[in-house]
PDB file of C-alpha atoms and ligand atoms in Angstrom:
ATOM      1  CA  MET A   1      -8.612   7.182  20.915  1.00  0.00           C
ATOM      2  CA  PRO A   2     -10.727   4.707  18.862  1.00  0.00           C
ATOM      3  CA  VAL A   3     -11.874   7.036  15.937  1.00  0.00           C
ATOM      4  CA  SER A   4     -14.045   4.968  14.196  1.00  0.00           C
ATOM      5  CA  THR A   5     -15.383   0.754  14.489  1.00  0.00           C
ATOM      6  CA  VAL A   6     -15.723  -0.857  11.600  1.00  0.00           C
ATOM      7  CA  PRO A   7     -13.274  -4.444  10.862  1.00  0.00           C
ATOM      8  CA  ILE A   8     -10.398  -3.241   9.532  1.00  0.00           C
ATOM      9  CA  GLN A   9      -8.885  -5.411   6.967  1.00  0.00           C
ATOM     10  CA  VAL A  10      -4.754  -7.361   6.396  1.00  0.00           C
ATOM     11  CA  MET A  11      -3.592  -6.889   3.103  1.00  0.00           C
ATOM     12  CA  GLY A  12      -1.080  -9.320   2.817  1.00  0.00           C
ATOM     13  CA  ILE A  13       2.365  -8.533   0.073  1.00  0.00           C
ATOM     14  CA  LEU A  14       3.275 -10.100  -2.682  1.00  0.00           C
ATOM     15  CA  ASN A  15       6.508  -9.231  -4.246  1.00  0.00           C
ATOM     16  CA  VAL A  16       6.476 -11.144  -7.836  1.00  0.00           C
ATOM     17  CA  THR A  17       9.639  -8.878  -8.851  1.00  0.00           C
ATOM     18  CA  PRO A  18      11.927 -11.103  -9.868  1.00  0.00           C
ATOM     19  CA  ASP A  19      14.632 -10.112  -6.434  1.00  0.00           C
ATOM     20  CA  SER A  20      11.762 -11.585  -4.421  1.00  0.00           C
ATOM     21  CA  PHE A  21      12.188 -15.305  -5.296  1.00  0.00           C
ATOM     22  CA  SER A  22      15.737 -17.753  -5.848  1.00  0.00           C
ATOM     23  CA  ASP A  23      16.359 -17.552  -9.354  1.00  0.00           C
ATOM     24  CA  GLY A  24      14.375 -21.574 -11.111  1.00  0.00           C
ATOM     25  CA  GLY A  25      12.767 -19.741 -13.735  1.00  0.00           C
ATOM     26  CA  GLN A  26       9.256 -18.181 -13.930  1.00  0.00           C
ATOM     27  CA  PHE A  27       7.251 -21.489 -13.358  1.00  0.00           C
ATOM     28  CA  HIS A  28       8.451 -21.885  -9.782  1.00  0.00           C
ATOM     29  CA  ARG A  29       7.885 -18.039  -8.712  1.00  0.00           C
ATOM     30  CA  LEU A  30       4.153 -18.428  -9.659  1.00  0.00           C
ATOM     31  CA  ASP A  31       4.369 -21.166  -7.900  1.00  0.00           C
ATOM     32  CA  MET A  32       6.093 -19.556  -4.703  1.00  0.00           C
ATOM     33  CA  ALA A  33       3.841 -16.643  -5.477  1.00  0.00           C
ATOM     34  CA  LEU A  34       0.798 -18.583  -4.614  1.00  0.00           C
ATOM     35  CA  ARG A  35       2.231 -20.600  -1.902  1.00  0.00           C
ATOM     36  CA  HIS A  36       3.752 -17.775  -0.303  1.00  0.00           C
ATOM     37  CA  ALA A  37      -0.409 -16.376  -0.652  1.00  0.00           C
ATOM     38  CA  GLU A  38      -1.897 -18.826   0.140  1.00  0.00           C
ATOM     39  CA  ALA A  39      -0.874 -18.647   3.718  1.00  0.00           C
ATOM     40  CA  MET A  40      -1.173 -15.236   3.356  1.00  0.00           C
ATOM     41  CA  VAL A  41      -4.785 -16.288   3.320  1.00  0.00           C
ATOM     42  CA  ALA A  42      -5.288 -18.750   4.975  1.00  0.00           C
ATOM     43  CA  ALA A  43      -3.617 -16.683   7.748  1.00  0.00           C
ATOM     44  CA  GLY A  44      -6.743 -14.082   7.238  1.00  0.00           C
ATOM     45  CA  ALA A  45      -5.477 -11.819   5.355  1.00  0.00           C
ATOM     46  CA  ASP A  46      -8.406  -9.874   3.543  1.00  0.00           C
ATOM     47  CA  TRP A  47      -6.689  -8.291   0.158  1.00  0.00           C
ATOM     48  CA  ILE A  48      -3.547  -9.437  -1.248  1.00  0.00           C
ATOM     49  CA  ASP A  49      -1.051  -7.112  -2.684  1.00  0.00           C
ATOM     50  CA  VAL A  50       0.800  -7.717  -5.926  1.00  0.00           C
ATOM     51  CA  GLY A  51       4.021  -6.561  -6.497  1.00  0.00           C
ATOM     52  CA  GLY A  52       6.081  -6.077  -9.961  1.00  0.00           C
ATOM     53  CA  GLU A  53       7.723  -3.350  -9.620  1.00  0.00           C
ATOM     54  CA  SER A  54      10.481  -1.820  -6.841  1.00  0.00           C
ATOM     55  CA  THR A  55      10.366   1.336  -5.576  1.00  0.00           C
ATOM     56  CA  ARG A  56      13.159   0.753  -4.304  1.00  0.00           C
ATOM     57  CA  PRO A  57      15.392   3.919  -3.862  1.00  0.00           C
ATOM     58  CA  GLY A  58      17.506   2.647  -6.849  1.00  0.00           C
ATOM     59  CA  ALA A  59      16.143   0.166  -8.158  1.00  0.00           C
ATOM     60  CA  PRO A  60      15.601  -0.837 -11.877  1.00  0.00           C
ATOM     61  CA  ASP A  61      12.149   0.433 -13.606  1.00  0.00           C
ATOM     62  CA  VAL A  62      10.833  -2.393 -15.470  1.00  0.00           C
ATOM     63  CA  ALA A  63       9.605  -2.663 -18.561  1.00  0.00           C
ATOM     64  CA  LEU A  64       5.611  -3.362 -19.589  1.00  0.00           C
ATOM     65  CA  ASP A  65       5.875  -6.959 -20.790  1.00  0.00           C
ATOM     66  CA  ASP A  66       7.945  -7.343 -17.973  1.00  0.00           C
ATOM     67  CA  GLU A  67       6.201  -5.990 -15.415  1.00  0.00           C
ATOM     68  CA  LEU A  68       2.403  -7.661 -16.715  1.00  0.00           C
ATOM     69  CA  LYS A  69       4.000 -11.228 -17.635  1.00  0.00           C
ATOM     70  CA  ARG A  70       4.999 -11.346 -13.683  1.00  0.00           C
ATOM     71  CA  VAL A  71       1.708  -9.631 -12.518  1.00  0.00           C
ATOM     72  CA  ILE A  72      -1.148 -10.726 -14.861  1.00  0.00           C
ATOM     73  CA  PRO A  73      -0.686 -14.989 -14.363  1.00  0.00           C
ATOM     74  CA  VAL A  74      -0.510 -14.510 -11.004  1.00  0.00           C
ATOM     75  CA  ILE A  75      -3.306 -12.622 -10.275  1.00  0.00           C
ATOM     76  CA  GLU A  76      -5.472 -14.918 -12.153  1.00  0.00           C
ATOM     77  CA  ARG A  77      -4.479 -17.289 -10.680  1.00  0.00           C
ATOM     78  CA  LEU A  78      -5.184 -15.852  -6.783  1.00  0.00           C
ATOM     79  CA  ARG A  79      -8.284 -15.061  -8.350  1.00  0.00           C
ATOM     80  CA  ALA A  80      -9.929 -18.364  -9.313  1.00  0.00           C
ATOM     81  CA  GLU A  81      -7.321 -20.848  -6.723  1.00  0.00           C
ATOM     82  CA  LEU A  82      -8.769 -18.236  -2.922  1.00  0.00           C
ATOM     83  CA  ASN A  83     -10.986 -17.032  -1.797  1.00  0.00           C
ATOM     84  CA  VAL A  84      -9.488 -13.007  -1.206  1.00  0.00           C
ATOM     85  CA  GLN A  85      -9.808  -9.510  -3.141  1.00  0.00           C
ATOM     86  CA  VAL A  86      -6.433  -8.720  -4.932  1.00  0.00           C
ATOM     87  CA  SER A  87      -4.843  -5.361  -5.647  1.00  0.00           C
ATOM     88  CA  ILE A  88      -2.256  -4.445  -8.229  1.00  0.00           C
ATOM     89  CA  ASP A  89       1.335  -2.271  -7.094  1.00  0.00           C
ATOM     90  CA  THR A  90       1.813  -0.860  -9.795  1.00  0.00           C
ATOM     91  CA  SER A  91       1.534   2.733 -12.084  1.00  0.00           C
ATOM     92  CA  LYS A  92       1.439   1.698 -15.025  1.00  0.00           C
ATOM     93  CA  ALA A  93      -1.808   2.292 -17.672  1.00  0.00           C
ATOM     94  CA  GLN A  94      -2.032  -0.506 -19.003  1.00  0.00           C
ATOM     95  CA  VAL A  95      -0.605  -2.687 -16.241  1.00  0.00           C
ATOM     96  CA  MET A  96      -4.213  -1.519 -13.801  1.00  0.00           C
ATOM     97  CA  THR A  97      -6.369  -2.423 -17.271  1.00  0.00           C
ATOM     98  CA  ALA A  98      -5.446  -5.499 -17.224  1.00  0.00           C
ATOM     99  CA  ALA A  99      -4.871  -5.973 -13.850  1.00  0.00           C
ATOM    100  CA  VAL A 100      -8.678  -5.844 -13.390  1.00  0.00           C
ATOM    101  CA  ALA A 101     -10.031  -7.483 -16.257  1.00  0.00           C
ATOM    102  CA  ALA A 102      -8.472 -10.584 -14.525  1.00  0.00           C
ATOM    103  CA  GLY A 103      -9.852 -10.090 -11.937  1.00  0.00           C
ATOM    104  CA  ALA A 104      -7.882  -7.089  -9.408  1.00  0.00           C
ATOM    105  CA  ALA A 105     -11.054  -5.180  -7.412  1.00  0.00           C
ATOM    106  CA  MET A 106      -7.339  -2.524  -6.388  1.00  0.00           C
ATOM    107  CA  ILE A 107      -5.466  -0.402  -7.414  1.00  0.00           C
ATOM    108  CA  ASN A 108      -2.719   1.268  -5.734  1.00  0.00           C
ATOM    109  CA  ASP A 109      -0.816   3.114  -6.746  1.00  0.00           C
ATOM    110  CA  VAL A 110       2.269   4.689  -4.859  1.00  0.00           C
ATOM    111  CA  ARG A 111       2.594   7.368  -7.815  1.00  0.00           C
ATOM    112  CA  ALA A 112      -1.382   8.690  -7.591  1.00  0.00           C
ATOM    113  CA  LEU A 113      -2.754   8.181 -11.136  1.00  0.00           C
ATOM    114  CA  ARG A 114      -0.047  10.997 -11.742  1.00  0.00           C
ATOM    115  CA  GLU A 115       1.384   8.695 -14.748  1.00  0.00           C
ATOM    116  CA  GLU A 116       0.656   9.544 -17.925  1.00  0.00           C
ATOM    117  CA  GLY A 117      -2.613   7.440 -18.840  1.00  0.00           C
ATOM    118  CA  ALA A 118      -3.405   6.272 -15.304  1.00  0.00           C
ATOM    119  CA  LEU A 119      -6.334   8.485 -14.565  1.00  0.00           C
ATOM    120  CA  GLU A 120      -7.638   7.295 -17.286  1.00  0.00           C
ATOM    121  CA  ALA A 121      -7.522   3.961 -17.387  1.00  0.00           C
ATOM    122  CA  ALA A 122      -8.121   4.041 -13.618  1.00  0.00           C
ATOM    123  CA  ALA A 123     -11.074   5.823 -14.458  1.00  0.00           C
ATOM    124  CA  ALA A 124     -12.240   2.948 -16.863  1.00  0.00           C
ATOM    125  CA  THR A 125     -12.675   0.623 -14.020  1.00  0.00           C
ATOM    126  CA  GLN A 126     -14.503  -0.538 -11.278  1.00  0.00           C
ATOM    127  CA  ALA A 127     -11.939  -1.386  -8.908  1.00  0.00           C
ATOM    128  CA  GLN A 128     -10.858   0.995  -5.852  1.00  0.00           C
ATOM    129  CA  ILE A 129      -8.135   3.297  -5.937  1.00  0.00           C
ATOM    130  CA  CYS A 130      -5.202   3.726  -3.101  1.00  0.00           C
ATOM    131  CA  LEU A 131      -3.740   7.582  -3.346  1.00  0.00           C
ATOM    132  CA  MET A 132      -0.802   7.225  -2.443  1.00  0.00           C
ATOM    133  CA  HIS A 133       1.301  10.206  -0.985  1.00  0.00           C
ATOM    134  CA  MET A 134       5.130  10.331  -2.009  1.00  0.00           C
ATOM    135  CA  GLN A 135       7.325  14.183  -1.812  1.00  0.00           C
ATOM    136  CA  GLY A 136       9.856  13.443  -5.050  1.00  0.00           C
ATOM    137  CA  LYS A 137      10.993  10.143  -7.347  1.00  0.00           C
ATOM    138  CA  PRO A 138      11.910   6.559  -6.639  1.00  0.00           C
ATOM    139  CA  ARG A 139      15.547   7.742  -7.794  1.00  0.00           C
ATOM    140  CA  ASN A 140      15.691  11.104  -5.627  1.00  0.00           C
ATOM    141  CA  MET A 141      12.509  11.242  -2.090  1.00  0.00           C
ATOM    142  CA  GLN A 142      15.548  10.363   0.266  1.00  0.00           C
ATOM    143  CA  ASP A 143      17.056  13.178  -0.096  1.00  0.00           C
ATOM    144  CA  ASN A 144      16.784  16.228   2.386  1.00  0.00           C
ATOM    145  CA  PRO A 145      13.075  16.029   2.347  1.00  0.00           C
ATOM    146  CA  ILE A 146      11.651  18.959   3.280  1.00  0.00           C
ATOM    147  CA  TYR A 147       8.149  19.975   4.386  1.00  0.00           C
ATOM    148  CA  GLU A 148       6.546  22.499   6.694  1.00  0.00           C
ATOM    149  CA  ASP A 149       4.170  19.905   8.288  1.00  0.00           C
ATOM    150  CA  VAL A 150       4.394  16.991   6.699  1.00  0.00           C
ATOM    151  CA  VAL A 151      -0.346  16.438   7.859  1.00  0.00           C
ATOM    152  CA  ASN A 152      -0.988  19.718   5.691  1.00  0.00           C
ATOM    153  CA  GLU A 153       0.925  18.504   3.446  1.00  0.00           C
ATOM    154  CA  VAL A 154      -0.279  15.254   2.374  1.00  0.00           C
ATOM    155  CA  LYS A 155      -3.936  16.610   2.727  1.00  0.00           C
ATOM    156  CA  GLN A 156      -3.511  19.614   0.265  1.00  0.00           C
ATOM    157  CA  PHE A 157      -2.507  15.901  -2.001  1.00  0.00           C
ATOM    158  CA  PHE A 158      -4.996  14.812  -1.706  1.00  0.00           C
ATOM    159  CA  GLU A 159      -7.154  17.220  -1.910  1.00  0.00           C
ATOM    160  CA  SER A 160      -5.727  17.712  -5.156  1.00  0.00           C
ATOM    161  CA  ARG A 161      -5.541  13.983  -6.434  1.00  0.00           C
ATOM    162  CA  ILE A 162      -9.544  13.258  -5.361  1.00  0.00           C
ATOM    163  CA  ARG A 163     -10.199  16.603  -7.131  1.00  0.00           C
ATOM    164  CA  ASP A 164      -8.060  15.124 -10.498  1.00  0.00           C
ATOM    165  CA  CYS A 165     -10.168  11.935  -9.896  1.00  0.00           C
ATOM    166  CA  GLU A 166     -13.276  13.004  -9.645  1.00  0.00           C
ATOM    167  CA  ARG A 167     -12.302  15.529 -12.916  1.00  0.00           C
ATOM    168  CA  VAL A 168     -12.575  11.871 -14.898  1.00  0.00           C
ATOM    169  CA  GLY A 169     -15.046  10.636 -13.648  1.00  0.00           C
ATOM    170  CA  ILE A 170     -13.726   8.433 -10.693  1.00  0.00           C
ATOM    171  CA  GLU A 171     -16.183   8.583  -8.159  1.00  0.00           C
ATOM    172  CA  ARG A 172     -14.879   9.740  -4.597  1.00  0.00           C
ATOM    173  CA  GLN A 173     -15.601   7.369  -2.792  1.00  0.00           C
ATOM    174  CA  ARG A 174     -13.628   4.614  -4.877  1.00  0.00           C
ATOM    175  CA  LEU A 175     -10.961   6.455  -3.570  1.00  0.00           C
ATOM    176  CA  ILE A 176      -8.528   4.923  -0.296  1.00  0.00           C
ATOM    177  CA  LEU A 177      -5.589   7.662   0.862  1.00  0.00           C
ATOM    178  CA  ASP A 178      -1.935   5.964   2.244  1.00  0.00           C
ATOM    179  CA  PRO A 179       0.410   8.850   3.551  1.00  0.00           C
ATOM    180  CA  GLY A 180       2.727   6.519   1.781  1.00  0.00           C
ATOM    181  CA  PHE A 181       5.176   6.306   5.222  1.00  0.00           C
ATOM    182  CA  GLY A 182       9.239   6.274   4.340  1.00  0.00           C
ATOM    183  CA  PHE A 183       7.617   7.383   0.622  1.00  0.00           C
ATOM    184  CA  GLY A 184      10.433  11.181   0.424  1.00  0.00           C
ATOM    185  CA  LYS A 185       9.530  11.653   4.303  1.00  0.00           C
ATOM    186  CA  SER A 186      12.432  12.331   6.776  1.00  0.00           C
ATOM    187  CA  MET A 187      12.156   9.545  10.425  1.00  0.00           C
ATOM    188  CA  ARG A 188      10.622  13.194  11.939  1.00  0.00           C
ATOM    189  CA  HIS A 189       7.788  13.410   9.555  1.00  0.00           C
ATOM    190  CA  ASN A 190       6.879   9.238   8.584  1.00  0.00           C
ATOM    191  CA  TYR A 191       6.847   9.793  13.305  1.00  0.00           C
ATOM    192  CA  GLU A 192       4.905  13.254  13.352  1.00  0.00           C
ATOM    193  CA  LEU A 193       2.379  11.551  10.459  1.00  0.00           C
ATOM    194  CA  LEU A 194       1.715   7.817  12.357  1.00  0.00           C
ATOM    195  CA  GLN A 195       0.993  10.490  15.503  1.00  0.00           C
ATOM    196  CA  ARG A 196      -1.414  12.323  13.195  1.00  0.00           C
ATOM    197  CA  LEU A 197      -3.158  10.154  12.028  1.00  0.00           C
ATOM    198  CA  GLN A 198      -5.963  10.156  12.058  1.00  0.00           C
ATOM    199  CA  ALA A 199      -6.555  12.989  10.595  1.00  0.00           C
ATOM    200  CA  PHE A 200      -7.309  11.665   7.258  1.00  0.00           C
ATOM    201  CA  GLN A 201     -10.643  10.542   8.748  1.00  0.00           C
ATOM    202  CA  GLU A 202     -11.799  14.366   7.677  1.00  0.00           C
ATOM    203  CA  PHE A 203     -12.063  12.644   4.033  1.00  0.00           C
ATOM    204  CA  ARG A 204     -14.469  11.139   5.133  1.00  0.00           C
ATOM    205  CA  LEU A 205     -12.389   8.369   2.911  1.00  0.00           C
ATOM    206  CA  PRO A 206     -10.970   4.541   4.279  1.00  0.00           C
ATOM    207  CA  VAL A 207      -6.714   5.200   4.900  1.00  0.00           C
ATOM    208  CA  LEU A 208      -4.164   2.628   4.497  1.00  0.00           C
ATOM    209  CA  ALA A 209      -1.567   2.481   6.531  1.00  0.00           C
ATOM    210  CA  GLY A 210       1.879   1.058   5.369  1.00  0.00           C
ATOM    211  CA  ILE A 211       4.642   0.548   7.756  1.00  0.00           C
ATOM    212  CA  SER A 212       6.046  -3.514   8.190  1.00  0.00           C
ATOM    213  CA  ARG A 213       9.816  -3.450   8.219  1.00  0.00           C
ATOM    214  CA  LYS A 214      10.515  -0.422   7.016  1.00  0.00           C
ATOM    215  CA  SER A 215      13.791   2.107   7.654  1.00  0.00           C
ATOM    216  CA  MET A 216      11.293   4.483  10.293  1.00  0.00           C
ATOM    217  CA  LEU A 217      11.212   0.674  12.630  1.00  0.00           C
ATOM    218  CA  GLY A 218      14.766   0.143  12.010  1.00  0.00           C
ATOM    219  CA  HIS A 219      16.063   3.490  13.127  1.00  0.00           C
ATOM    220  CA  VAL A 220      14.600   3.394  16.300  1.00  0.00           C
ATOM    221  CA  THR A 221      15.084  -0.229  17.123  1.00  0.00           C
ATOM    222  CA  GLY A 222      17.989  -0.774  15.707  1.00  0.00           C
ATOM    223  CA  ARG A 223      17.025  -4.098  13.934  1.00  0.00           C
ATOM    224  CA  ALA A 224      18.137  -5.357  10.547  1.00  0.00           C
ATOM    225  CA  VAL A 225      14.995  -5.171   7.729  1.00  0.00           C
ATOM    226  CA  ASP A 226      14.181  -9.702   8.708  1.00  0.00           C
ATOM    227  CA  GLU A 227      14.132  -8.356  12.642  1.00  0.00           C
ATOM    228  CA  ARG A 228      10.561  -5.928  13.083  1.00  0.00           C
ATOM    229  CA  LEU A 229       8.515  -8.242  13.412  1.00  0.00           C
ATOM    230  CA  ALA A 230       7.426  -7.105  16.855  1.00  0.00           C
ATOM    231  CA  ALA A 231       8.288  -3.002  15.819  1.00  0.00           C
ATOM    232  CA  SER A 232       6.152  -3.064  12.760  1.00  0.00           C
ATOM    233  CA  LEU A 233       2.658  -4.827  15.364  1.00  0.00           C
ATOM    234  CA  ALA A 234       3.145  -2.168  17.067  1.00  0.00           C
ATOM    235  CA  ALA A 235       2.653   0.111  14.190  1.00  0.00           C
ATOM    236  CA  ALA A 236       0.173  -2.058  13.284  1.00  0.00           C
ATOM    237  CA  VAL A 237      -1.933  -0.820  16.354  1.00  0.00           C
ATOM    238  CA  ILE A 238      -0.733   2.712  16.475  1.00  0.00           C
ATOM    239  CA  ALA A 239      -1.880   2.753  13.014  1.00  0.00           C
ATOM    240  CA  ALA A 240      -5.347   1.214  13.760  1.00  0.00           C
ATOM    241  CA  LEU A 241      -6.197   2.952  16.771  1.00  0.00           C
ATOM    242  CA  LYS A 242      -5.809   6.173  14.486  1.00  0.00           C
ATOM    243  CA  GLY A 243      -7.988   5.343  12.081  1.00  0.00           C
ATOM    244  CA  ALA A 244      -6.217   3.142   9.483  1.00  0.00           C
ATOM    245  CA  GLN A 245      -8.897   0.522   7.978  1.00  0.00           C
ATOM    246  CA  ILE A 246      -6.618  -0.688   5.577  1.00  0.00           C
ATOM    247  CA  ILE A 247      -2.961  -2.603   7.234  1.00  0.00           C
ATOM    248  CA  ARG A 248      -0.124  -3.516   4.361  1.00  0.00           C
ATOM    249  CA  VAL A 249       1.479  -5.608   6.086  1.00  0.00           C
ATOM    250  CA  HIS A 250       3.957  -8.318   5.619  1.00  0.00           C
ATOM    251  CA  ASP A 251       3.547 -11.042   8.085  1.00  0.00           C
ATOM    252  CA  VAL A 252      -0.003 -11.115   8.317  1.00  0.00           C
ATOM    253  CA  ALA A 253      -0.852 -14.203  10.642  1.00  0.00           C
ATOM    254  CA  GLU A 254       0.671 -11.745  13.659  1.00  0.00           C
ATOM    255  CA  THR A 255      -0.977  -8.434  12.325  1.00  0.00           C
ATOM    256  CA  VAL A 256      -4.601 -10.612  12.503  1.00  0.00           C
ATOM    257  CA  ASP A 257      -3.902 -11.381  16.193  1.00  0.00           C
ATOM    258  CA  ALA A 258      -2.534  -8.217  16.942  1.00  0.00           C
ATOM    259  CA  LEU A 259      -5.759  -6.357  15.494  1.00  0.00           C
ATOM    260  CA  LYS A 260      -8.024  -8.812  16.785  1.00  0.00           C
ATOM    261  CA  VAL A 261      -6.898  -7.414  20.858  1.00  0.00           C
ATOM    262  CA  VAL A 262      -7.570  -3.637  19.139  1.00  0.00           C
ATOM    263  CA  THR A 263     -11.144  -5.193  17.449  1.00  0.00           C
ATOM    264  CA  ALA A 264     -12.217  -6.667  20.516  1.00  0.00           C
ATOM    265  CA  THR A 265     -10.660  -3.501  22.999  1.00  0.00           C
ATOM    266  CA  LEU A 266     -12.823  -0.713  20.823  1.00  0.00           C
ATOM    267  CA  THR A 267     -16.030  -3.146  19.763  1.00  0.00           C
ATOM    268  CA  GLY A 268     -16.454  -4.586  23.309  1.00  0.00           C
ATOM    269  CA  GLU A 269     -17.284  -7.678  21.374  1.00  0.00           C
ATOM    270  CA  CYS A 270     -15.233 -10.409  22.147  1.00  0.00           C
TER     271      CYS A 270
HETATM  272  C1  8Y4 B 301      11.425  -3.883   4.161  1.00  0.00           C
HETATM  273  C2  8Y4 B 301      10.427  -3.846   2.740  1.00  0.00           C
HETATM  274  C3  8Y4 B 301      11.462  -2.468   4.670  1.00  0.00           C
HETATM  275  C4  8Y4 B 301       9.576  -3.890   1.901  1.00  0.00           C
HETATM  276  C5  8Y4 B 301      10.751  -1.264   2.903  1.00  0.00           C
HETATM  277  C6  8Y4 B 301       9.993  -1.933   2.572  1.00  0.00           C
HETATM  278  C7  8Y4 B 301       3.495   1.065   0.391  1.00  0.00           C
HETATM  279  C8  8Y4 B 301       2.989   0.751  -0.592  1.00  0.00           C
HETATM  280  C9  8Y4 B 301       4.862   0.105  -1.157  1.00  0.00           C
HETATM  281  C10 8Y4 B 301       3.068   1.543   0.701  1.00  0.00           C
HETATM  282  C11 8Y4 B 301       1.001   2.054  -0.383  1.00  0.00           C
HETATM  283  C12 8Y4 B 301       8.021  -1.038   0.826  1.00  0.00           C
HETATM  284  C13 8Y4 B 301       4.678  -0.807  -3.175  1.00  0.00           C
HETATM  285  C14 8Y4 B 301       7.942  -0.312   0.361  1.00  0.00           C
HETATM  286  N1  8Y4 B 301       5.251   0.487   0.895  1.00  0.00           N
HETATM  287  N2  8Y4 B 301       1.313   0.634  -0.910  1.00  0.00           N
HETATM  288  N3  8Y4 B 301       3.921  -0.721  -1.240  1.00  0.00           N
HETATM  289  N4  8Y4 B 301       1.739   1.537   0.419  1.00  0.00           N
HETATM  290  N5  8Y4 B 301      -0.550   1.848  -0.428  1.00  0.00           N
HETATM  291  N6  8Y4 B 301       9.658  -1.464   2.110  1.00  0.00           N
HETATM  292  O1  8Y4 B 301       3.038   2.363   2.095  1.00  0.00           O
HETATM  293  O2  8Y4 B 301       6.928  -1.959   1.262  1.00  0.00           O
HETATM  294  S1  8Y4 B 301       6.759  -0.493  -1.435  1.00  0.00           S
END
């Protein structure tokens, strides 16, 4: 079962969308975001993933200026005040460019650089790039997703995106692969991806898994989104055992503890 013994990294989720913090103005929002990030770093986060655009089905599109105003000050402050790597969760070329200039070391794009200008913007940086698989668009992705073989189709998608990245001069070793749990997948598709996650090791690139609190956990436990910690930890441990190198989570302290047990087991170092 153990697929690798490299240290497993934890990526803490930092949403800076207006709905994610109660309304008290932009300075209050920045303050709340920084305090949340500080707690995640103290709990052992290796990465903070800063996102200013919601990808929930039906969520409104965010204007470029609004997204920049939300995420850039947060990235600057994180880099100035905390010892942590920053990832920018965006699909917009201009946000990628500005975020990396502000200190982000990873571009996390749920659209895998398929928006206008994104490939070129990413190529012009030295940042790592997480290519996430999604079938369809956020608007319609959960309306009856269909695959012949979900693992094979996600693999083919990665092959195609890796080729496009290399075509614009992005070095292969900057890439990270993510099957995109919940993005255009039925419950069965999500669990088959988790069961067969080690299949993506054949690319010899790091794999990132984002399962924390997602509906695939609610579906089998019957729990509401804020009651899914135990299920999220189970999923994080399974993903780590199947070779995921970065786990994207809400609950950093608990995940770090769970993954310490995984690492001690895999390495024998305790
Ligand atoms: C509760 C809270 C339930 C949040 C669901 C959610 C991924 C990602 C997202 C992922 C990568 C989410 C930005 C969806 N998921 N990026 N982003 N991988 N790389 N939903 O799986 O967290 S947002």
